[in-house]
Short mmCIF file of C-alpha atoms in Angstrom, two decimals:
data_model
loop_
_atom_site.label_atom_id
_atom_site.label_comp_id
_atom_site.label_asym_id
_atom_site.label_seq_id
_atom_site.Cartn_x
_atom_site.Cartn_y
_atom_site.Cartn_z
CA UNK A 1 -32.87 -17.25 -20.84
CA UNK A 2 -35.81 -18.66 -18.86
CA UNK A 3 -33.90 -18.80 -15.57
CA UNK A 4 -35.52 -16.26 -13.17
CA UNK A 5 -32.14 -14.83 -12.11
CA UNK A 6 -29.89 -15.39 -15.12
CA UNK A 7 -32.54 -14.60 -17.73
CA UNK A 8 -33.18 -10.91 -16.91
CA UNK A 9 -29.43 -10.29 -16.63
CA UNK A 10 -28.78 -11.90 -20.03
CA UNK A 11 -31.55 -9.85 -21.64
CA UNK A 12 -30.03 -6.70 -20.08
CA UNK A 13 -26.66 -7.55 -21.64
CA UNK A 14 -28.26 -8.13 -25.05
CA UNK A 15 -30.37 -4.97 -25.04
CA UNK A 16 -27.51 -2.76 -23.82
CA UNK A 17 -24.82 -4.70 -25.75
CA UNK A 18 -22.56 -4.87 -22.68
CA UNK A 19 -20.74 -7.53 -20.69
CA UNK A 20 -22.67 -8.55 -17.58
CA UNK A 21 -21.12 -10.15 -14.49
CA UNK A 22 -23.01 -12.28 -12.01
CA UNK A 23 -21.81 -13.44 -8.63
CA UNK A 24 -20.31 -14.50 -6.43
CA UNK A 25 -22.32 -17.67 -6.92
CA UNK A 26 -21.86 -21.32 -5.96
CA UNK A 27 -20.28 -23.29 -8.82
CA UNK A 28 -21.34 -26.81 -9.74
CA UNK A 29 -17.68 -27.86 -9.79
CA UNK A 30 -17.28 -26.59 -6.24
CA UNK A 31 -16.33 -23.30 -4.64
CA UNK A 32 -17.58 -19.84 -5.54
CA UNK A 33 -17.07 -17.89 -8.71
CA UNK A 34 -17.98 -14.98 -10.96
CA UNK A 35 -19.66 -15.51 -14.33
CA UNK A 36 -19.03 -12.97 -17.10
CA UNK A 37 -21.22 -13.04 -20.21
CA UNK A 38 -20.44 -10.97 -23.31
CA UNK A 39 -23.16 -10.90 -25.99
CA UNK A 40 -21.93 -11.69 -29.51
CA UNK A 41 -23.67 -10.15 -32.52
CA UNK A 42 -23.38 -11.06 -36.21
CA UNK A 43 -24.61 -9.32 -39.34
CA UNK A 44 -27.25 -11.18 -41.28
CA UNK A 45 -28.76 -9.62 -44.37
CA UNK A 46 -27.25 -6.29 -43.33
CA UNK A 47 -28.80 -6.38 -39.86
CA UNK A 48 -27.09 -7.00 -36.53
CA UNK A 49 -28.49 -10.06 -34.79
CA UNK A 50 -27.73 -11.63 -31.44
CA UNK A 51 -25.77 -14.88 -31.91
CA UNK A 52 -24.95 -16.02 -28.38
CA UNK A 53 -22.77 -15.36 -25.34
CA UNK A 54 -19.06 -15.71 -24.75
CA UNK A 55 -18.96 -16.97 -21.18
CA UNK A 56 -16.04 -16.84 -18.75
CA UNK A 57 -16.18 -18.41 -15.28
CA UNK A 58 -13.64 -17.14 -12.76
CA UNK A 59 -13.04 -19.12 -9.60
CA UNK A 60 -12.76 -16.66 -6.73
CA UNK A 61 -10.01 -18.51 -4.86
CA UNK A 62 -7.77 -18.69 -7.92
CA UNK A 63 -8.56 -15.20 -9.18
CA UNK A 64 -7.89 -13.38 -5.90
CA UNK A 65 -5.23 -15.60 -4.31
CA UNK A 66 -2.34 -13.22 -5.07
CA UNK A 67 -4.36 -10.21 -3.82
CA UNK A 68 -5.19 -12.03 -0.58
CA UNK A 69 -1.55 -13.01 -0.09
CA UNK A 70 -0.36 -9.41 -0.64
CA UNK A 71 -2.87 -7.99 1.85
CA UNK A 72 -1.92 -10.61 4.42
CA UNK A 73 1.81 -9.97 4.04
CA UNK A 74 1.16 -6.23 4.37
CA UNK A 75 -0.51 -6.83 7.74
CA UNK A 76 -4.07 -5.89 6.81
CA UNK A 77 -7.41 -7.42 7.70
CA UNK A 78 -9.78 -7.07 4.78
CA UNK A 79 -13.18 -7.72 3.30
CA UNK A 80 -13.95 -7.58 -0.42
CA UNK A 81 -17.58 -7.24 -1.53
CA UNK A 82 -19.14 -7.09 -5.00
CA UNK A 83 -22.48 -5.84 -6.25
CA UNK A 84 -24.35 -8.98 -7.29
CA UNK A 85 -25.19 -7.77 -10.80
CA UNK A 86 -26.34 -4.78 -12.83
CA UNK A 87 -29.92 -5.61 -11.81
CA UNK A 88 -29.23 -6.44 -8.16
CA UNK A 89 -27.67 -3.57 -6.22
CA UNK A 90 -27.05 -5.59 -3.05
CA UNK A 91 -23.48 -6.61 -2.21
CA UNK A 92 -22.10 -10.07 -1.45
CA UNK A 93 -18.86 -10.94 0.27
CA UNK A 94 -16.17 -12.25 -2.09
CA UNK A 95 -13.43 -12.83 0.47
CA UNK A 96 -12.61 -11.84 4.05
CA UNK A 97 -9.73 -12.23 6.50
CA UNK A 98 -9.46 -11.06 10.11
CA UNK A 99 -11.53 -8.63 12.12
CA UNK A 100 -12.34 -5.15 10.87
CA UNK A 101 -12.28 -2.40 13.50
CA UNK A 102 -12.87 1.10 12.07
CA UNK A 103 -11.88 0.04 8.54
CA UNK A 104 -11.14 2.33 5.62
CA UNK A 105 -13.54 1.57 2.74
CA UNK A 106 -12.64 1.98 -0.92
CA UNK A 107 -15.25 1.79 -3.70
CA UNK A 108 -14.31 1.18 -7.31
CA UNK A 109 -15.78 0.08 -10.63
CA UNK A 110 -14.06 -2.37 -12.99
CA UNK A 111 -14.06 -2.35 -16.80
CA UNK A 112 -17.21 -4.49 -16.97
CA UNK A 113 -19.04 -1.90 -14.80
CA UNK A 114 -19.02 -4.21 -11.77
CA UNK A 115 -19.09 -2.26 -8.50
CA UNK A 116 -16.84 -3.34 -5.62
CA UNK A 117 -16.13 -2.40 -2.00
CA UNK A 118 -12.79 -3.08 -0.31
CA UNK A 119 -12.57 -2.62 3.47
CA UNK A 120 -9.11 -2.48 5.04
CA UNK A 121 -7.96 -2.36 8.64
CA UNK A 122 -4.35 -2.55 9.81
CA UNK A 123 -3.67 -5.34 12.28
CA UNK A 124 -1.12 -3.23 14.12
CA UNK A 125 -0.80 0.37 12.97
CA UNK A 126 -3.48 2.93 13.93
CA UNK A 127 -2.46 5.42 11.26
CA UNK A 128 -2.10 5.16 7.51
CA UNK A 129 -0.29 7.45 5.07
CA UNK A 130 -2.10 7.88 1.75
CA UNK A 131 -0.24 9.24 -1.28
CA UNK A 132 -1.98 10.47 -4.44
CA UNK A 133 0.14 10.75 -7.59
CA UNK A 134 -0.17 10.89 -11.36
CA UNK A 135 2.10 10.36 -14.37
CA UNK A 136 3.49 13.17 -16.49
CA UNK A 137 2.97 12.85 -20.27
CA UNK A 138 1.28 9.45 -20.01
CA UNK A 139 -1.20 10.35 -22.77
CA UNK A 140 1.67 10.69 -25.22
CA UNK A 141 2.59 7.02 -24.65
CA UNK A 142 -0.93 5.89 -25.55
CA UNK A 143 -1.03 8.22 -28.55
CA UNK A 144 2.37 7.18 -29.96
CA UNK A 145 2.74 3.52 -28.95
CA UNK A 146 -0.89 2.44 -28.42
CA UNK A 147 -2.99 1.48 -25.41
CA UNK A 148 -1.47 -2.00 -25.12
CA UNK A 149 1.93 -0.43 -24.55
CA UNK A 150 0.33 2.07 -22.16
CA UNK A 151 -1.06 -0.84 -20.14
CA UNK A 152 2.42 -2.37 -19.98
CA UNK A 153 3.78 0.93 -18.66
CA UNK A 154 1.12 1.01 -15.93
CA UNK A 155 2.08 -2.52 -14.88
CA UNK A 156 5.76 -1.54 -14.77
CA UNK A 157 4.96 1.57 -12.73
CA UNK A 158 3.05 -0.54 -10.21
CA UNK A 159 6.08 -2.82 -9.83
CA UNK A 160 8.39 0.18 -9.40
CA UNK A 161 6.10 1.73 -6.77
CA UNK A 162 5.95 -1.56 -4.87
CA UNK A 163 9.73 -1.78 -4.95
CA UNK A 164 10.04 1.84 -3.81
CA UNK A 165 7.58 1.62 -0.91
CA UNK A 166 8.10 -1.97 0.17
CA UNK A 167 5.94 -5.08 0.65
CA UNK A 168 3.55 -3.45 3.15
CA UNK A 169 2.44 -0.79 0.67
CA UNK A 170 -0.91 -1.19 -1.09
CA UNK A 171 -0.79 0.21 -4.62
CA UNK A 172 -4.06 1.17 -6.32
CA UNK A 173 -5.11 2.93 -9.51
CA UNK A 174 -7.87 5.54 -9.39
CA UNK A 175 -8.16 5.57 -13.16
CA UNK A 176 -6.29 6.97 -16.13
CA UNK A 177 -2.85 8.10 -14.96
CA UNK A 178 -3.77 8.55 -11.29
CA UNK A 179 -2.46 6.21 -8.58
CA UNK A 180 -2.90 5.92 -4.82
CA UNK A 181 -0.45 4.37 -2.35
CA UNK A 182 -1.45 3.36 1.18
CA UNK A 183 1.36 2.91 3.74
CA UNK A 184 1.07 1.85 7.38
CA UNK A 185 2.27 4.47 9.89
CA UNK A 186 2.70 8.23 9.98
CA UNK A 187 3.92 10.31 7.08
CA UNK A 188 7.11 11.03 9.03
CA UNK A 189 7.78 7.29 9.19
CA UNK A 190 7.45 7.01 5.43
CA UNK A 191 9.27 10.22 4.49
CA UNK A 192 12.42 8.49 3.11
CA UNK A 193 10.34 6.51 0.62
CA UNK A 194 8.26 9.59 -0.26
CA UNK A 195 11.43 11.57 -0.97
CA UNK A 196 12.36 8.86 -3.45
CA UNK A 197 9.63 10.19 -5.72
CA UNK A 198 10.81 13.80 -5.58
CA UNK A 199 12.16 15.22 -8.82
CA UNK A 200 13.61 18.10 -6.81
CA UNK A 201 16.02 15.57 -5.26
CA UNK A 202 17.08 14.48 -8.71
CA UNK A 203 15.32 11.12 -8.41
CA UNK A 204 12.61 10.20 -10.92
CA UNK A 205 10.65 6.97 -11.09
CA UNK A 206 11.55 6.04 -14.66
CA UNK A 207 9.27 3.64 -16.49
CA UNK A 208 11.77 1.57 -18.46
CA UNK A 209 11.83 1.28 -21.43
CA UNK A 210 9.94 4.60 -21.68
CA UNK A 211 12.05 7.13 -19.71
CA UNK A 212 9.96 10.08 -20.94
CA UNK A 213 7.15 9.09 -18.57
CA UNK A 214 7.84 9.75 -14.90
CA UNK A 215 5.90 9.72 -11.68
CA UNK A 216 4.70 13.26 -11.02
CA UNK A 217 6.68 14.99 -8.28
CA UNK A 218 3.50 16.71 -7.13
CA UNK A 219 2.51 13.71 -5.04
CA UNK A 220 0.11 14.63 -2.25
CA UNK A 221 0.80 12.58 0.89
CA UNK A 222 -1.30 12.83 4.04
CA UNK A 223 -1.78 10.83 7.20
CA UNK A 224 -5.16 9.29 7.98
CA UNK A 225 -5.85 8.42 11.62
CA UNK A 226 -8.39 5.97 12.87
CA UNK A 227 -9.79 6.54 16.39
#
């Protein structure tokens, strides 16, 4: 708690009763990592008191190895940056591969309120098709079967989308039941795969074992061109 960097962040987590993430930082065991600290509180004499932290250390290479491999196989150069902490709004590079000429930048926030930037640039294609879609009746799955089952459905949907659009597709989740798919090339090049999502063609992206939830046919594809 007396460390000039770690101390203020720990006190922030205690006072706000939230998980705080620090990093990327150099680890004593080698390499770089992210440190997540969740404050634990206990009741003593009817009052909530701080007990200590549950600490998780994530090695960056191990945590993001599959993501890096997927981006590489899809033919993208990339750079992933993370806001250092809740108290330090500067960003540090987490991983990087290849040169970035006129990249597309995505910003997102994870469950622990960590802010991230992902910069992508195709190594070959100059145009990218972006598809926005959502899931019909997804709320009913959470309401009836619970959020754990809903999470399993989202994982299955991601697998189905990857299978539908191929290994070069980048599948992302905007939040809730909204997804985004990035495909290299023009929309006309990707039209066969896009038609695979069309309910009007009699083809629905069923989420086995929950066939009542389908990918919304009102997907909104458009082509983004980099100069």
